[in-house]
PDB file of C-alpha atoms in Angstrom:
ATOM      1  CA  MET A1406      -0.739  -8.729 -17.025  1.00 46.00           C
ATOM      2  CA  ASN A1407      -4.143  -8.544 -18.573  1.00 55.00           C
ATOM      3  CA  PRO A1408      -4.608  -8.665 -22.354  1.00 58.00           C
ATOM      4  CA  ALA A1409      -4.542  -4.886 -22.721  1.00 71.00           C
ATOM      5  CA  ASN A1410      -1.130  -4.801 -20.986  1.00 87.00           C
ATOM      6  CA  GLN A1411      -2.644  -2.793 -18.179  1.00 96.00           C
ATOM      7  CA  VAL A1412      -1.991  -3.309 -14.495  1.00 97.00           C
ATOM      8  CA  TYR A1413      -3.583  -2.097 -11.292  1.00 98.00           C
ATOM      9  CA  VAL A1414      -1.352   0.126  -9.167  1.00 98.00           C
ATOM     10  CA  SER A1415      -1.960   0.680  -5.461  1.00 97.00           C
ATOM     11  CA  ILE A1416      -0.176   3.465  -3.573  1.00 98.00           C
ATOM     12  CA  THR A1417      -0.498   3.810   0.184  1.00 96.00           C
ATOM     13  CA  GLY A1418       1.038   6.399   2.463  1.00 96.00           C
ATOM     14  CA  LEU A1419       0.874   6.281   6.243  1.00 95.00           C
ATOM     15  CA  ARG A1420       2.100   8.534   9.020  1.00 95.00           C
ATOM     16  CA  VAL A1421       2.527   6.695  12.320  1.00 95.00           C
ATOM     17  CA  ASN A1422       0.559   8.412  15.100  1.00 94.00           C
ATOM     18  CA  SER A1423       3.321   8.306  17.704  1.00 93.00           C
ATOM     19  CA  VAL A1424       6.665   6.791  18.511  1.00 92.00           C
ATOM     20  CA  TRP A1425       4.771   4.408  20.799  1.00 94.00           C
ATOM     21  CA  GLN A1426       3.046   2.872  17.755  1.00 94.00           C
ATOM     22  CA  GLU A1427       6.230   2.231  15.728  1.00 93.00           C
ATOM     23  CA  LEU A1428       6.674  -1.379  16.795  1.00 93.00           C
ATOM     24  CA  ARG A1429       3.040  -2.243  16.023  1.00 93.00           C
ATOM     25  CA  PHE A1430       3.335  -0.490  12.665  1.00 94.00           C
ATOM     26  CA  TRP A1431       6.437  -2.456  11.628  1.00 93.00           C
ATOM     27  CA  ARG A1432       5.005  -5.769  12.795  1.00 95.00           C
ATOM     28  CA  HIS A1433       1.934  -5.270  10.592  1.00 94.00           C
ATOM     29  CA  ALA A1434       3.954  -3.767   7.724  1.00 95.00           C
ATOM     30  CA  PHE A1435       6.387  -6.681   7.439  1.00 95.00           C
ATOM     31  CA  ALA A1436       3.632  -9.293   7.597  1.00 96.00           C
ATOM     32  CA  SER A1437       1.467  -7.433   5.067  1.00 96.00           C
ATOM     33  CA  MET A1438       4.349  -6.942   2.638  1.00 96.00           C
ATOM     34  CA  ALA A1439       5.261 -10.624   2.815  1.00 97.00           C
ATOM     35  CA  GLN A1440       1.628 -11.529   2.146  1.00 97.00           C
ATOM     36  CA  ALA A1441       1.421  -9.141  -0.826  1.00 97.00           C
ATOM     37  CA  LYS A1442       4.579 -10.527  -2.412  1.00 97.00           C
ATOM     38  CA  ARG A1443       3.275 -14.096  -2.316  1.00 97.00           C
ATOM     39  CA  SER A1444      -0.317 -13.262  -3.345  1.00 97.00           C
ATOM     40  CA  ASP A1445      -1.707 -14.500  -6.647  1.00 96.00           C
ATOM     41  CA  GLY A1446      -1.779 -11.702  -9.178  1.00 97.00           C
ATOM     42  CA  ASN A1447       0.937  -9.605  -7.531  1.00 98.00           C
ATOM     43  CA  ILE A1448       3.567  -8.367  -9.958  1.00 98.00           C
ATOM     44  CA  SER A1449       5.615  -6.327  -7.489  1.00 97.00           C
ATOM     45  CA  ALA A1450       5.432  -4.818  -4.016  1.00 98.00           C
ATOM     46  CA  ASP A1451       7.857  -2.416  -2.388  1.00 97.00           C
ATOM     47  CA  ALA A1452       7.974   0.149   0.404  1.00 96.00           C
ATOM     48  CA  ARG A1453       9.884   3.347   1.101  1.00 96.00           C
ATOM     49  CA  THR A1454       9.744   6.290   3.470  1.00 95.00           C
ATOM     50  CA  ILE A1455       9.458   9.621   1.651  1.00 94.00           C
ATOM     51  CA  ASN A1456       9.231  12.890   3.590  1.00 91.00           C
ATOM     52  CA  GLY A1457       8.282  10.997   6.740  1.00 91.00           C
ATOM     53  CA  ILE A1458       5.451   9.090   5.006  1.00 94.00           C
ATOM     54  CA  ARG A1459       5.656   5.282   4.928  1.00 94.00           C
ATOM     55  CA  HIS A1460       4.677   4.431   1.350  1.00 96.00           C
ATOM     56  CA  THR A1461       3.862   1.159  -0.334  1.00 96.00           C
ATOM     57  CA  LEU A1462       3.713   0.693  -4.077  1.00 98.00           C
ATOM     58  CA  SER A1463       2.204  -2.522  -5.339  1.00 98.00           C
ATOM     59  CA  VAL A1464       1.452  -3.561  -8.889  1.00 98.00           C
ATOM     60  CA  TRP A1465      -1.187  -6.196  -9.634  1.00 98.00           C
ATOM     61  CA  GLU A1466      -2.464  -8.072 -12.663  1.00 97.00           C
ATOM     62  CA  SER A1467      -5.898  -6.589 -11.923  1.00 96.00           C
ATOM     63  CA  GLU A1468      -7.923  -4.725  -9.336  1.00 96.00           C
ATOM     64  CA  THR A1469      -9.636  -8.031  -8.566  1.00 96.00           C
ATOM     65  CA  ALA A1470      -6.291  -9.595  -7.653  1.00 97.00           C
ATOM     66  CA  MET A1471      -5.465  -6.682  -5.361  1.00 96.00           C
ATOM     67  CA  ARG A1472      -8.872  -6.900  -3.659  1.00 95.00           C
ATOM     68  CA  ARG A1473      -8.393 -10.631  -3.024  1.00 95.00           C
ATOM     69  CA  PHE A1474      -5.278  -9.681  -1.030  1.00 96.00           C
ATOM     70  CA  LEU A1475      -6.749  -6.617   0.660  1.00 92.00           C
ATOM     71  CA  TYR A1476      -9.123  -8.160   3.185  1.00 91.00           C
ATOM     72  CA  ARG A1477      -7.308 -11.397   4.005  1.00 93.00           C
ATOM     73  CA  GLY A1478      -4.658 -12.576   6.422  1.00 94.00           C
ATOM     74  CA  ALA A1479      -2.016 -10.216   7.744  1.00 93.00           C
ATOM     75  CA  HIS A1480      -3.297  -7.276   5.731  1.00 94.00           C
ATOM     76  CA  ARG A1481      -6.797  -7.660   7.147  1.00 92.00           C
ATOM     77  CA  ARG A1482      -5.340  -7.593  10.666  1.00 93.00           C
ATOM     78  CA  ALA A1483      -3.334  -4.480   9.748  1.00 93.00           C
ATOM     79  CA  ILE A1484      -6.477  -2.717   8.498  1.00 90.00           C
ATOM     80  CA  ARG A1485      -8.243  -3.492  11.779  1.00 92.00           C
ATOM     81  CA  ALA A1486      -5.327  -2.085  13.805  1.00 91.00           C
ATOM     82  CA  PHE A1487      -4.829   0.940  11.542  1.00 90.00           C
ATOM     83  CA  PRO A1488      -6.961   3.535  13.409  1.00 90.00           C
ATOM     84  CA  ASP A1489      -4.772   3.169  16.513  1.00 92.00           C
ATOM     85  CA  ILE A1490      -1.482   3.127  14.638  1.00 94.00           C
ATOM     86  CA  ALA A1491      -1.481   5.686  11.821  1.00 95.00           C
ATOM     87  CA  THR A1492      -3.302   8.091   9.545  1.00 94.00           C
ATOM     88  CA  GLY A1493      -3.062   7.840   5.804  1.00 95.00           C
ATOM     89  CA  LYS A1494      -4.333   7.894   2.269  1.00 96.00           C
ATOM     90  CA  THR A1495      -4.497   5.420  -0.579  1.00 95.00           C
ATOM     91  CA  PHE A1496      -4.861   5.665  -4.318  1.00 98.00           C
ATOM     92  CA  GLY A1497      -5.357   2.899  -6.841  1.00 97.00           C
ATOM     93  CA  TYR A1498      -5.649   3.053 -10.604  1.00 97.00           C
ATOM     94  CA  VAL A1499      -5.308   1.147 -13.856  1.00 97.00           C
ATOM     95  CA  THR A1500      -2.381   2.042 -16.090  1.00 97.00           C
ATOM     96  CA  ASP A1501      -0.115   0.644 -18.752  1.00 95.00           C
ATOM     97  CA  LYS A1502       2.979   2.098 -17.032  1.00 94.00           C
ATOM     98  CA  PRO A1503       3.435   1.885 -13.252  1.00 96.00           C
ATOM     99  CA  PRO A1504       4.991   4.950 -11.631  1.00 96.00           C
ATOM    100  CA  ASP A1505       8.565   5.033 -10.482  1.00 93.00           C
ATOM    101  CA  TRP A1506       9.429   6.036  -6.947  1.00 94.00           C
ATOM    102  CA  ASP A1507      10.101   9.625  -8.012  1.00 90.00           C
ATOM    103  CA  GLN A1508       6.386   9.923  -8.881  1.00 94.00           C
ATOM    104  CA  VAL A1509       4.768   7.972  -6.017  1.00 94.00           C
ATOM    105  CA  HIS A1510       4.718  10.656  -3.297  1.00 92.00           C
ATOM    106  CA  LYS A1511       3.323  13.310  -5.666  1.00 94.00           C
ATOM    107  CA  ILE A1512       0.572  11.000  -6.959  1.00 96.00           C
ATOM    108  CA  TRP A1513      -0.298  10.114  -3.344  1.00 96.00           C
ATOM    109  CA  GLN A1514      -0.407  13.786  -2.290  1.00 94.00           C
ATOM    110  CA  ASP A1515      -2.512  14.916  -5.257  1.00 95.00           C
ATOM    111  CA  GLN A1516      -4.916  11.989  -5.642  1.00 95.00           C
ATOM    112  CA  GLY A1517      -4.842   9.954  -2.438  1.00 95.00           C
ATOM    113  CA  LYS A1518      -8.051   9.533  -0.474  1.00 95.00           C
ATOM    114  CA  ALA A1519      -7.994   9.524   3.320  1.00 92.00           C
ATOM    115  CA  TYR A1520      -9.207   6.440   5.104  1.00 79.00           C
TER     116      TYR A1520
END
C-alpha cells in the first residue's frame, strides 16, 4: 500500500454478447486474471457473476500499478477482442477501504463508465 494507506480499486462488469462468445470470453478471462494476480503492485484480484454480469474486483497499490497491467500481455489481447465478445463498464477509484462483494455490483451500476 502507499504511505497514506490508500489503494486503487478497479471494478469491471461485462455481459457476454452471445452464447457463441462464451468460450472466447473465458479464455481471455482466465489468462487476464492469472496475469493480474502475478502483476507487480497487485494486492488482490477476484471475479464473480452477479445478476448475469461477469465482474472483476482488483485492488492495487496504486493506479500506476494497475495501468502497468492494463495494456500488457493477456489483458491487452482481451481488450482488443472485447468489442466482439461483450459489452461492459468499468470504474476505478482510490480508497482506504476496498469494497466487499456485496457493494461491487451497486458501485458498478451507479458509477461505471461504458467502454
